[in-house]
Amino acid sequence: STYRLVANRKEVRIGLPEVRLGILPGWGGSTRLPRTIGIAEALDLILTGKTVSARRAWKLGLADALLPDARFLDEVRSFALAHLDRRGGEEPARPDFKELLLERNPLGRKILFDQARKKTLEQTRGQYPAPLRAIEVVRVGIEDGPRAGFDAEARAVAELATSRTAKNLLHVFKLTEEAKKEKGLPGGEPRPVASVAVLGAGVMGGGIAQLVAAEAGIPVRMKDVDEKALASGMAHAAQVFDRALRRRRIERPEVKRRMSLILPTLSYAGFERVDLVIEAIVEKLPVKQQVFAETASHTAERTVLASNTSSLSIAAIGATTPHPERVAGMHFFNPVHRMPLVEVIAPEGADPAAVNTVFAFARRLGKTPVLVRDTPGFLVNRLLMFYSTEALWLLDEGHRIEDLDRAMTDWGMPLGPMALTDEVGIDVAVKVAHILRDAFGQRLPLPPWLDRLSLEGRLGTKSGSGFYRYDGRERKDPDPAVYGLLGLEPKIDRPDTARLADRMVLPMVNEAARCLDEKVVASPADLDLALILGTGFPPFRGGLCRWADHQGLPTLVAAL
C-alpha cells in the first residue's frame, strides 16, 4: 500500500502482537516497521506486542492521516483524489538529532540494540525467546538490507513457531478466545444494568467504583459509614484516572465526566433504583450478613446483590437476605483496574439470571469472568494458599526470604510468594489462611508462628514493613528482623532453586486435581486461564494443568 489512513475512533488499535504468541512479526513486519517509524519506536512495539491508539499511530508515522470517524469514507475519497499524482507516499520527515546520533550512527545503533537486549532480558528473564530473536532480526534488516531482513524473519518465524513456548502461548490465546464465548449458567438471561452501587469505600470499593465509571460509563453510588473512608475511596479512584491521564489513555474532560459518575453517600438513598450492588466491606461473615439483609430492604426484589469476598461462603453471606437466590459472588483481584480476572461464584440454589447478570457485567467492565462453585477460597485463592503455605514451611526449615522469591521469579512468576504476601497484606493473608485451614483441616497445616507478624503491625506494603522493608511503595531488601520475630534461623545457603520451585508449585497441582474432581470449575482450561489472569502464572508454561501434563503423571507422583 502507498498510504495508510486511520479513523479517529476509540476502538481503533494498531500494533504487531506476534511476540505474545511466541513468534515475531513476519511478512516484512520486523524489517519494514523500523524503516517506517525508526528503530527505537519500532522495537517498542515489536518487543512488547502492545497496540497504540489511532492518534498515537498517526504521530508515530504508522498512519499517513488521521481522519474523522463520522465522515471516514468521504475523507478517504478526498484524500485519494488529492494524492492521485503521488506514487511514493508522504515525503519522509527530516531526521532529528536523536535519530542522527543513534539510529544513523553505527556506534549509536550498537548502543540502542544492546540496551534493548538488556531491558528485554530484565523483563523476560530469558523465558521468552521471541523478543530477543526479534532484536537480531531488526538489526539484520537495518544493517544488511531489507532482503537479508526478510530472510532472517522467515527463518526466525519458522523456528520459533515450533517451540514449546510458542505452542503454550498459542494455547493461552485460544483459552482467552474461548472464554469470550462463555455466558455463565444455563437457564437465565442476564438483566440490563443501568446503575450500580458499591458498598465499602476502601481500596477495593474505590477501585470497583472507578472501574464501573471508567468502563461501563454509568452512575455508581459508593456507600460507606465513614466520611473519611468515602474521601479515601474517591481519592483512590482519582489516582487511577490520573495515571491513565498521564499515560494519555484518556482526556482530561473525560476524566471529569467519569469521576462525576461516582456518587459518594452515607445513606441508602437512591438504592431502590440500582440494578446491581457490589459489596466490598470487611471480611467478617456476621457483618456481611447484616449488611446484605439491610441492603435488601432498600433495593428492588430484582436487584442483584454480589459480594467481593475472597474466601467466605456466598450462600452463608446471603442466608439471612430476603430472596437469597439473587445473591452471587463477584470476586475482583487487586489492583482492580489492572487484574483481568473476575471469579463469578454461583452458590447452590442461585437464580441463573442473577449469576449471569454478574457474569455479563464483569465482561462489560473489560474483565474475563470465570464461573466458580461456592467452595472455600473459591479457585484462585484456594490454590494460592497451598502454594504460599508451602513457602512458609520452607521458611520454617531455614530457607531465606529472598531465595524463596528468587526461585519462583526464576520459574516465571511475576512475584515470589513472600513479596506477594506483602502485596496482598499479611493480615488479609493470615485471615484467609485460617478460614481455609478450618475448611481443609490437616491438609493445610499452618506454621505455629503465623499470627506473629500481623500482631506486630507488620502488614506488608500498606504498613511499610512485612517480610521486606519498604520506601513508600518501593520494595527494598528482606528485613532480617523477621527471622528473630518468628523464632527462625536462616541456615540454608545456595539452595537448589529448581527444587524449591517444585516444592511450592506441586501442592498447587495436587489441589488443582481436587478442584477439578469437585467441579469447582468446569474444565482444566478454566483453571489454567484463571491462574494466568488472577496470579500472573507464567503464560509461557501454558497454565498449571498444561504444565503438569508436560511433566507426566509418574514424574508428578514421584516428586509429590
Coordinates of C-alpha atoms in Angstrom, one line a residue:
S1 CA 0.0 0.0 0.0
T2 CA 1.1 3.6 -0.6
Y3 CA -0.9 5.3 2.1
R4 CA -2.3 4.1 5.4
L5 CA -5.4 6.0 6.7
V6 CA -7.0 5.5 10.1
A7 CA -10.2 6.6 11.7
N8 CA -10.1 8.7 14.8
R9 CA -12.1 6.2 16.8
K10 CA -11.5 5.0 20.4
E11 CA -11.8 1.3 19.4
V12 CA -9.0 1.5 16.8
R13 CA -5.8 -0.1 18.0
I14 CA -2.7 -0.7 15.8
G15 CA 0.3 -2.8 16.5
L16 CA 2.2 -6.0 16.0
P17 CA 1.2 -8.5 18.7
E18 CA 3.1 -11.5 17.4
V19 CA 5.5 -11.8 20.4
R20 CA 2.5 -12.5 22.6
L21 CA 2.2 -15.7 20.6
G22 CA 5.9 -16.6 20.9
I23 CA 6.8 -15.6 17.4
L24 CA 7.8 -12.3 15.8
P25 CA 6.3 -10.1 13.1
G26 CA 6.8 -11.7 9.7
W27 CA 5.9 -10.9 6.1
G28 CA 8.2 -7.9 6.3
G29 CA 6.9 -6.6 9.6
S30 CA 10.2 -6.7 11.5
T31 CA 12.1 -5.3 8.6
R32 CA 9.7 -2.6 7.3
L33 CA 8.5 -1.1 10.5
P34 CA 11.9 0.2 11.7
R35 CA 12.4 1.9 8.3
T36 CA 8.9 3.4 8.6
I37 CA 8.9 4.8 12.2
G38 CA 12.5 4.5 13.4
I39 CA 14.3 1.7 15.2
A40 CA 13.6 2.7 18.8
E41 CA 9.8 3.2 18.2
A42 CA 9.6 0.0 16.2
L43 CA 11.4 -2.0 18.9
D44 CA 9.0 -0.6 21.5
L45 CA 6.0 -2.0 19.5
I46 CA 7.7 -5.3 18.3
L47 CA 9.2 -6.3 21.6
T48 CA 6.1 -5.7 23.8
G49 CA 3.3 -6.6 21.3
K50 CA 1.4 -3.6 22.6
T51 CA -1.1 -1.7 20.4
V52 CA -1.5 2.0 20.1
S53 CA -4.4 4.3 19.5
A54 CA -5.2 5.8 16.1
R55 CA -3.9 9.2 17.1
R56 CA -0.7 7.7 18.5
A57 CA -0.2 5.6 15.3
W58 CA -0.5 8.8 13.2
K59 CA 2.0 10.6 15.4
L60 CA 4.5 7.7 15.2
G61 CA 4.2 7.6 11.4
L62 CA 2.3 4.3 11.3
A63 CA -0.5 6.2 9.5
D64 CA -0.3 9.0 7.0
A65 CA -3.5 10.6 8.0
L66 CA -6.0 10.6 11.0
L67 CA -9.5 11.1 9.6
P68 CA -12.8 11.9 11.4
D69 CA -14.7 8.7 12.1
A70 CA -18.1 10.1 11.3
R71 CA -17.1 11.1 7.7
F72 CA -14.4 8.4 7.2
L73 CA -15.2 7.1 3.7
D74 CA -15.8 10.6 2.4
E75 CA -12.5 11.8 3.8
V76 CA -10.7 8.7 2.3
R77 CA -12.0 9.6 -1.1
S78 CA -11.0 13.3 -0.7
F79 CA -7.5 12.2 0.4
A80 CA -7.2 9.8 -2.5
L81 CA -8.2 12.4 -5.0
A82 CA -5.7 14.9 -3.5
H83 CA -2.9 12.4 -3.8
L84 CA -3.6 10.7 -7.1
D85 CA -0.4 12.0 -8.7
R86 CA 1.9 11.0 -5.9
R87 CA 3.2 7.5 -6.0
G88 CA 5.7 7.2 -3.1
G89 CA 3.7 8.2 -0.1
E90 CA 4.5 11.2 2.0
E91 CA 7.9 12.7 2.0
P92 CA 9.9 11.2 4.9
A93 CA 10.4 13.7 7.8
R94 CA 13.8 15.1 8.4
P95 CA 15.7 13.0 11.0
D96 CA 16.0 14.7 14.4
F97 CA 19.2 14.9 16.4
K98 CA 18.4 11.8 18.4
E99 CA 17.8 9.8 15.2
L100 CA 21.1 11.1 13.7
L101 CA 23.0 10.3 16.9
L102 CA 21.6 6.8 17.5
E103 CA 19.9 5.2 14.5
R104 CA 22.0 6.5 11.6
N105 CA 25.3 6.1 13.5
P106 CA 26.8 2.5 13.7
L107 CA 28.0 3.2 17.3
G108 CA 24.7 4.6 18.3
R109 CA 22.8 1.7 16.8
K110 CA 25.0 -0.7 18.8
I111 CA 24.1 1.1 22.0
L112 CA 20.4 1.1 21.1
F113 CA 20.4 -2.7 20.3
D114 CA 22.5 -3.5 23.4
Q115 CA 20.1 -1.5 25.6
A116 CA 17.1 -3.3 24.0
R117 CA 18.6 -6.7 24.8
K118 CA 19.4 -5.7 28.4
K119 CA 15.9 -4.4 29.0
T120 CA 14.3 -7.4 27.4
L121 CA 16.3 -9.9 29.5
E122 CA 15.4 -8.0 32.6
Q123 CA 11.7 -8.2 31.7
T124 CA 11.5 -11.7 30.4
R125 CA 14.3 -13.4 32.4
G126 CA 15.2 -15.2 29.2
Q127 CA 12.0 -17.2 29.4
Y128 CA 10.6 -15.8 26.1
P129 CA 12.9 -16.3 23.2
A130 CA 10.9 -14.3 20.6
P131 CA 11.7 -10.7 21.7
L132 CA 15.5 -11.4 21.8
R133 CA 15.3 -13.0 18.3
A134 CA 13.3 -10.0 17.1
I135 CA 16.1 -7.6 18.1
E136 CA 18.5 -9.6 16.0
V137 CA 16.2 -9.7 13.0
V138 CA 15.6 -6.0 13.2
R139 CA 19.4 -5.4 13.4
V140 CA 20.0 -7.6 10.3
G141 CA 17.3 -5.8 8.3
I142 CA 18.8 -2.4 9.2
E143 CA 22.5 -3.2 8.7
D144 CA 22.4 -5.8 5.9
G145 CA 19.4 -4.5 4.0
P146 CA 15.8 -5.4 3.5
R147 CA 16.4 -8.7 1.6
A148 CA 18.6 -10.0 4.4
G149 CA 16.0 -8.9 6.9
F150 CA 13.2 -10.7 5.1
D151 CA 15.3 -13.9 5.0
A152 CA 16.1 -13.6 8.8
E153 CA 12.4 -13.0 9.5
A154 CA 11.3 -16.2 7.7
R155 CA 13.9 -18.4 9.4
A156 CA 13.1 -16.9 12.9
V157 CA 9.3 -17.3 12.5
A158 CA 9.7 -21.0 11.3
E159 CA 12.0 -21.9 14.3
L160 CA 10.0 -20.0 16.9
A161 CA 6.6 -21.3 15.8
T162 CA 7.6 -24.9 16.5
S163 CA 8.9 -24.2 20.0
R164 CA 7.1 -25.3 23.2
T165 CA 6.9 -21.6 24.3
A166 CA 5.0 -20.6 21.1
K167 CA 2.7 -23.6 21.4
N168 CA 1.9 -22.8 25.0
L169 CA 1.3 -19.1 24.3
L170 CA -1.0 -20.1 21.4
H171 CA -2.8 -22.4 23.8
V172 CA -3.3 -19.4 26.2
F173 CA -4.6 -17.3 23.3
K174 CA -7.1 -20.0 22.4
L175 CA -8.2 -20.2 26.1
T176 CA -8.8 -16.4 26.1
E177 CA -10.8 -16.5 22.8
E178 CA -12.9 -19.5 24.0
A179 CA -13.6 -17.6 27.3
K180 CA -15.2 -14.8 25.3
K181 CA -18.0 -17.2 24.2
E182 CA -18.9 -18.2 27.8
K183 CA -22.2 -16.9 29.1
G184 CA -22.4 -18.3 32.7
L185 CA -25.1 -20.6 34.0
P186 CA -27.7 -22.2 31.6
G187 CA -31.3 -21.2 32.2
G188 CA -31.3 -17.5 32.6
E189 CA -30.6 -14.4 30.6
P190 CA -28.6 -11.6 32.2
R191 CA -30.6 -8.5 33.2
P192 CA -29.7 -5.0 32.0
V193 CA -27.5 -2.9 34.3
A194 CA -28.0 0.8 34.1
S195 CA -26.8 1.8 37.6
V196 CA -24.7 0.2 40.3
A197 CA -24.0 0.7 44.0
V198 CA -20.8 -0.3 45.8
L199 CA -20.8 -1.0 49.5
G200 CA -17.4 0.0 51.1
A201 CA -15.1 2.7 50.1
G202 CA -11.7 1.0 50.8
V203 CA -9.1 0.3 48.2
M204 CA -11.3 -2.4 46.6
G205 CA -14.5 -0.4 46.8
G206 CA -12.9 2.7 45.4
G207 CA -11.2 0.6 42.7
I208 CA -14.5 -1.1 41.7
A209 CA -16.4 2.2 41.6
Q210 CA -13.7 3.7 39.4
L211 CA -13.8 0.7 37.1
V212 CA -17.6 0.9 36.7
A213 CA -17.4 4.7 35.9
A214 CA -14.4 4.2 33.5
E215 CA -15.6 1.1 31.6
A216 CA -19.4 1.0 31.9
G217 CA -19.9 4.8 32.0
I218 CA -22.9 4.5 34.2
P219 CA -23.7 6.1 37.6
V220 CA -22.2 4.3 40.6
R221 CA -23.2 5.0 44.2
M222 CA -20.3 4.4 46.7
K223 CA -21.6 3.9 50.2
D224 CA -19.7 3.8 53.5
V225 CA -20.5 4.6 57.1
D226 CA -17.4 6.8 57.4
E227 CA -16.9 10.2 55.7
K228 CA -13.1 9.7 55.8
A229 CA -13.5 6.4 54.1
L230 CA -15.6 7.9 51.3
A231 CA -13.0 10.6 50.8
S232 CA -10.3 8.0 50.6
G233 CA -12.3 5.9 48.1
M234 CA -12.8 9.0 45.9
A235 CA -9.1 9.8 46.1
H236 CA -8.2 6.3 45.1
A237 CA -10.5 6.5 42.1
A238 CA -9.0 9.8 41.1
Q239 CA -5.5 8.4 41.4
V240 CA -6.3 5.6 38.9
F241 CA -7.8 8.1 36.5
D242 CA -4.7 10.4 36.9
R243 CA -2.4 7.5 36.0
A244 CA -4.5 6.9 32.8
L245 CA -4.4 10.6 32.0
R246 CA -0.6 10.8 32.4
R247 CA -0.3 7.8 30.1
R248 CA -2.6 9.6 27.6
R249 CA -5.2 6.8 27.7
I250 CA -7.9 9.3 28.5
E251 CA -8.5 13.1 28.0
R252 CA -9.0 15.5 31.0
P253 CA -12.6 16.4 30.2
E254 CA -13.4 12.7 30.1
V255 CA -11.8 12.2 33.5
K256 CA -14.0 14.9 34.9
R257 CA -17.1 13.3 33.3
R258 CA -16.3 9.8 34.6
M259 CA -15.5 11.0 38.1
S260 CA -18.8 12.8 38.3
L261 CA -20.5 9.4 37.8
I262 CA -19.1 8.2 41.2
L263 CA -21.6 9.4 43.9
P264 CA -20.3 9.0 47.5
T265 CA -23.0 8.6 50.1
L266 CA -23.5 7.7 53.7
S267 CA -27.1 6.6 53.2
Y268 CA -29.1 4.1 51.1
A269 CA -30.8 7.0 49.2
G270 CA -31.3 6.0 45.5
F271 CA -30.6 2.3 46.1
E272 CA -34.2 1.5 45.1
R273 CA -33.2 2.3 41.5
V274 CA -29.9 0.4 41.2
D275 CA -29.7 -2.9 39.3
L276 CA -26.6 -4.3 40.9
V277 CA -25.0 -3.9 44.3
I278 CA -21.4 -5.0 44.8
E279 CA -20.2 -5.4 48.4
A280 CA -16.6 -4.8 49.3
I281 CA -16.6 -4.5 53.1
V282 CA -14.6 -6.1 55.9
E283 CA -14.1 -10.0 55.7
K284 CA -16.4 -10.9 58.6
L285 CA -19.3 -13.1 57.9
P286 CA -21.7 -11.7 60.6
V287 CA -21.0 -8.1 59.3
K288 CA -21.6 -9.1 55.7
Q289 CA -24.8 -11.0 56.6
Q290 CA -26.2 -7.9 58.4
V291 CA -25.2 -5.6 55.6
F292 CA -26.8 -7.8 52.9
A293 CA -30.1 -8.1 54.8
E294 CA -30.1 -4.3 55.4
T295 CA -29.3 -3.6 51.7
A296 CA -32.1 -5.9 50.6
S297 CA -34.6 -3.8 52.4
H298 CA -33.6 -0.7 50.4
T299 CA -33.4 -2.3 46.9
A300 CA -35.9 -3.8 44.5
E301 CA -36.5 -7.5 44.6
R302 CA -34.9 -8.0 41.2
T303 CA -31.7 -6.1 42.2
V304 CA -28.7 -8.5 42.1
L305 CA -26.5 -8.5 45.2
A306 CA -22.9 -9.5 44.7
S307 CA -20.1 -10.0 47.2
N308 CA -16.4 -9.3 46.5
T309 CA -15.4 -11.7 49.3
S310 CA -12.2 -13.6 48.7
S311 CA -12.9 -16.7 50.8
L312 CA -16.3 -16.6 52.7
S313 CA -19.2 -18.7 51.6
I314 CA -21.6 -16.8 49.3
A315 CA -24.5 -19.0 50.4
A316 CA -23.7 -18.2 54.1
I317 CA -23.5 -14.4 53.3
G318 CA -26.9 -14.5 51.7
A319 CA -28.5 -16.9 54.2
T320 CA -30.4 -14.1 56.0
T321 CA -31.1 -12.0 52.9
P322 CA -34.7 -11.8 51.6
H323 CA -34.7 -13.6 48.2
P324 CA -31.2 -15.1 48.7
E325 CA -31.4 -16.6 45.1
R326 CA -30.3 -13.2 43.8
V327 CA -27.0 -13.3 45.8
A328 CA -23.9 -14.2 43.9
G329 CA -20.1 -13.7 44.2
M330 CA -18.1 -11.2 42.1
H331 CA -14.5 -11.6 43.3
F332 CA -12.2 -9.0 41.8
F333 CA -8.4 -9.2 42.3
N334 CA -6.2 -6.3 43.5
P335 CA -5.4 -3.9 41.9
V336 CA -8.9 -3.9 40.4
H337 CA -8.1 -1.7 37.4
R338 CA -5.2 -4.0 36.3
M339 CA -6.1 -7.6 37.1
P340 CA -8.1 -9.1 34.3
L341 CA -9.9 -11.9 36.2
V342 CA -13.2 -11.9 38.0
E343 CA -14.4 -15.1 39.7
V344 CA -18.2 -15.3 39.4
I345 CA -19.4 -17.5 42.2
A346 CA -22.7 -19.4 41.9
P347 CA -24.0 -20.7 45.2
E348 CA -26.4 -23.6 45.4
G349 CA -29.9 -22.5 44.5
A350 CA -28.8 -19.2 42.9
D351 CA -31.0 -17.7 40.2
P352 CA -29.2 -18.2 36.9
A353 CA -30.3 -14.8 35.7
A354 CA -28.7 -13.2 38.8
V355 CA -25.4 -15.0 38.3
N356 CA -25.4 -14.3 34.6
T357 CA -26.1 -10.6 35.2
V358 CA -22.8 -10.5 37.3
F359 CA -21.1 -12.6 34.5
A360 CA -22.1 -10.3 31.7
F361 CA -21.4 -7.1 33.7
A362 CA -17.8 -8.3 34.5
R363 CA -17.2 -8.7 30.8
R364 CA -18.7 -5.2 30.3
L365 CA -16.0 -3.9 32.7
G366 CA -13.3 -5.4 30.4
K367 CA -12.7 -8.4 32.7
T368 CA -12.6 -12.1 31.9
P369 CA -15.2 -13.8 34.1
V370 CA -14.7 -17.4 35.1
L371 CA -17.6 -19.3 36.7
V372 CA -16.7 -20.9 40.0
R373 CA -18.5 -23.1 42.6
D374 CA -19.2 -21.7 46.0
T375 CA -16.4 -23.6 47.9
P376 CA -13.9 -22.4 50.5
G377 CA -11.4 -20.0 48.8
F378 CA -13.2 -20.5 45.5
L379 CA -10.5 -21.4 43.0
V380 CA -7.5 -19.0 42.8
N381 CA -7.1 -18.2 46.5
R382 CA -7.5 -21.8 47.4
L383 CA -4.7 -22.9 45.0
L384 CA -2.5 -19.9 46.1
M385 CA -2.9 -20.8 49.7
F386 CA -1.4 -24.2 49.2
Y387 CA 1.5 -22.6 47.3
S388 CA 2.2 -19.8 49.8
T389 CA 1.8 -22.1 52.9
E390 CA 4.4 -24.4 51.4
A391 CA 6.7 -21.3 51.1
L392 CA 6.1 -20.6 54.8
W393 CA 7.1 -24.1 55.8
L394 CA 10.3 -23.7 53.6
L395 CA 11.0 -20.5 55.6
D396 CA 10.4 -22.6 58.8
E397 CA 13.0 -25.1 57.5
G398 CA 15.7 -22.4 57.3
H399 CA 15.4 -21.0 53.8
R400 CA 15.8 -17.3 53.2
I401 CA 13.1 -15.0 52.1
E402 CA 15.0 -13.8 49.0
D403 CA 15.8 -17.4 47.9
L404 CA 12.2 -18.5 48.0
D405 CA 11.1 -15.5 46.0
R406 CA 14.0 -15.8 43.5
A407 CA 13.1 -19.5 43.0
M408 CA 9.7 -18.5 41.8
T409 CA 10.6 -15.4 39.8
D410 CA 13.2 -17.5 38.0
W411 CA 10.5 -20.1 37.4
G412 CA 8.4 -17.3 35.7
M413 CA 6.1 -15.9 38.4
P414 CA 5.8 -12.1 38.4
L415 CA 6.3 -12.1 42.2
G416 CA 7.7 -14.6 44.7
P417 CA 5.4 -15.9 47.5
M418 CA 6.8 -13.7 50.2
A419 CA 6.6 -10.5 48.2
L420 CA 3.1 -11.5 47.1
T421 CA 2.0 -11.9 50.7
D422 CA 3.3 -8.4 51.5
E423 CA 1.4 -7.0 48.5
V424 CA -1.9 -8.8 49.5
G425 CA -1.4 -7.7 53.1
I426 CA -0.1 -10.1 55.8
D427 CA -3.3 -9.5 57.9
V428 CA -5.5 -10.5 54.9
A429 CA -3.4 -13.5 54.0
V430 CA -3.4 -14.8 57.6
K431 CA -7.2 -14.3 57.9
V432 CA -7.8 -16.3 54.7
A433 CA -5.2 -19.0 55.8
H434 CA -7.2 -19.6 58.9
I435 CA -10.5 -19.7 57.0
L436 CA -9.1 -22.3 54.6
R437 CA -7.4 -24.3 57.3
D438 CA -10.7 -24.6 59.1
A439 CA -12.2 -25.8 55.8
F440 CA -9.5 -28.3 54.8
G441 CA -8.1 -29.4 58.2
Q442 CA -4.8 -31.1 58.3
R443 CA -4.5 -31.0 54.5
L444 CA -3.4 -27.4 55.1
P445 CA -1.3 -27.3 58.3
L446 CA -0.1 -23.7 59.2
P447 CA 3.2 -22.8 60.9
P448 CA 2.7 -22.1 64.6
W449 CA 4.2 -18.6 64.3
L450 CA 1.8 -17.5 61.5
D451 CA 0.0 -14.8 63.5
R452 CA 3.0 -13.1 65.0
L453 CA 3.8 -10.8 62.0
S454 CA 0.4 -9.2 61.8
L455 CA 0.1 -8.9 65.6
E456 CA 3.4 -6.8 65.5
G457 CA 1.8 -4.4 63.0
R458 CA 3.8 -5.8 60.0
L459 CA 1.0 -5.8 57.4
G460 CA 3.2 -5.7 54.3
T461 CA 3.3 -2.9 51.7
K462 CA 0.5 -0.9 53.2
S463 CA 2.2 -0.6 56.6
G464 CA 5.7 -0.1 55.2
S465 CA 7.0 -3.3 56.7
G466 CA 6.5 -7.0 56.2
F467 CA 8.8 -9.7 55.0
Y468 CA 10.5 -6.8 53.2
R469 CA 11.4 -3.2 54.0
Y470 CA 9.7 -0.5 52.0
D471 CA 10.4 3.1 51.0
G472 CA 6.9 4.2 50.3
R473 CA 5.6 1.5 47.9
E474 CA 9.0 0.6 46.7
R475 CA 10.2 -2.8 47.9
K476 CA 13.7 -2.9 49.3
D477 CA 15.7 -5.7 50.9
P478 CA 14.2 -8.5 53.1
D479 CA 14.0 -7.4 56.7
P480 CA 16.4 -9.7 58.8
A481 CA 14.4 -8.8 61.9
V482 CA 11.6 -11.1 60.6
Y483 CA 13.6 -14.2 61.4
G484 CA 14.0 -13.3 65.1
L485 CA 10.4 -12.2 65.4
L486 CA 9.3 -15.6 64.2
G487 CA 11.9 -17.6 66.1
L488 CA 13.5 -18.9 62.9
E489 CA 17.1 -19.2 61.8
P490 CA 18.1 -18.8 58.1
K491 CA 20.7 -21.6 57.7
I492 CA 20.5 -23.0 54.2
D493 CA 23.0 -21.5 51.8
R494 CA 23.0 -21.9 48.0
P495 CA 19.7 -23.9 47.8
D496 CA 18.6 -25.8 44.7
T497 CA 16.1 -23.2 43.4
A498 CA 14.5 -25.6 40.9
R499 CA 13.7 -28.0 43.8
L500 CA 12.3 -25.1 45.8
A501 CA 10.1 -24.2 42.9
D502 CA 8.8 -27.8 42.7
R503 CA 8.1 -27.7 46.4
M504 CA 5.8 -24.7 46.0
V505 CA 4.2 -25.5 42.7
L506 CA 3.4 -29.2 43.2
P507 CA 0.9 -28.6 46.1
M508 CA -1.0 -26.3 43.7
V509 CA -1.0 -29.1 41.1
N510 CA -2.3 -31.6 43.7
E511 CA -5.0 -29.2 44.8
A512 CA -5.9 -28.4 41.2
A513 CA -6.7 -32.1 40.7
R514 CA -9.1 -32.0 43.7
C515 CA -10.7 -28.8 42.4
L516 CA -11.4 -30.5 39.0
D517 CA -12.7 -33.6 40.8
E518 CA -15.1 -31.4 42.8
K519 CA -16.1 -29.4 39.7
V520 CA -15.1 -26.1 41.3
V521 CA -14.6 -25.0 37.7
A522 CA -15.9 -26.7 34.5
S523 CA -12.6 -27.7 32.9
P524 CA -8.8 -27.6 33.1
A525 CA -9.0 -24.8 30.6
D526 CA -10.9 -22.6 33.0
L527 CA -8.5 -23.4 35.8
D528 CA -5.5 -22.6 33.7
L529 CA -6.9 -19.3 32.5
A530 CA -8.0 -18.2 36.0
L531 CA -4.5 -18.8 37.4
I532 CA -2.8 -16.9 34.5
L533 CA -5.2 -13.9 34.7
G534 CA -5.5 -13.9 38.5
T535 CA -2.0 -14.7 39.7
G536 CA 0.3 -14.0 36.7
F537 CA 1.1 -17.7 36.4
P538 CA 3.7 -17.7 33.6
P539 CA 1.8 -17.8 30.2
F540 CA 4.9 -19.4 28.5
R541 CA 4.1 -22.5 30.6
G542 CA 0.6 -22.7 29.2
G543 CA -1.2 -22.9 32.5
L544 CA -0.9 -25.1 35.6
C545 CA -2.7 -28.1 34.2
R546 CA -0.9 -27.9 30.9
W547 CA 2.5 -27.7 32.7
A548 CA 1.5 -30.7 34.8
D549 CA 0.6 -32.6 31.7
H550 CA 4.0 -31.9 30.2
Q551 CA 5.7 -33.2 33.3
G552 CA 3.8 -36.5 33.1
L553 CA 1.9 -38.3 35.9
P554 CA 4.8 -40.6 37.0
T555 CA 7.1 -37.6 37.5
L556 CA 4.5 -35.7 39.4
V557 CA 3.6 -38.6 41.7
A558 CA 7.2 -39.4 42.4
A559 CA 8.0 -35.7 43.2
L560 CA 5.0 -35.3 45.5

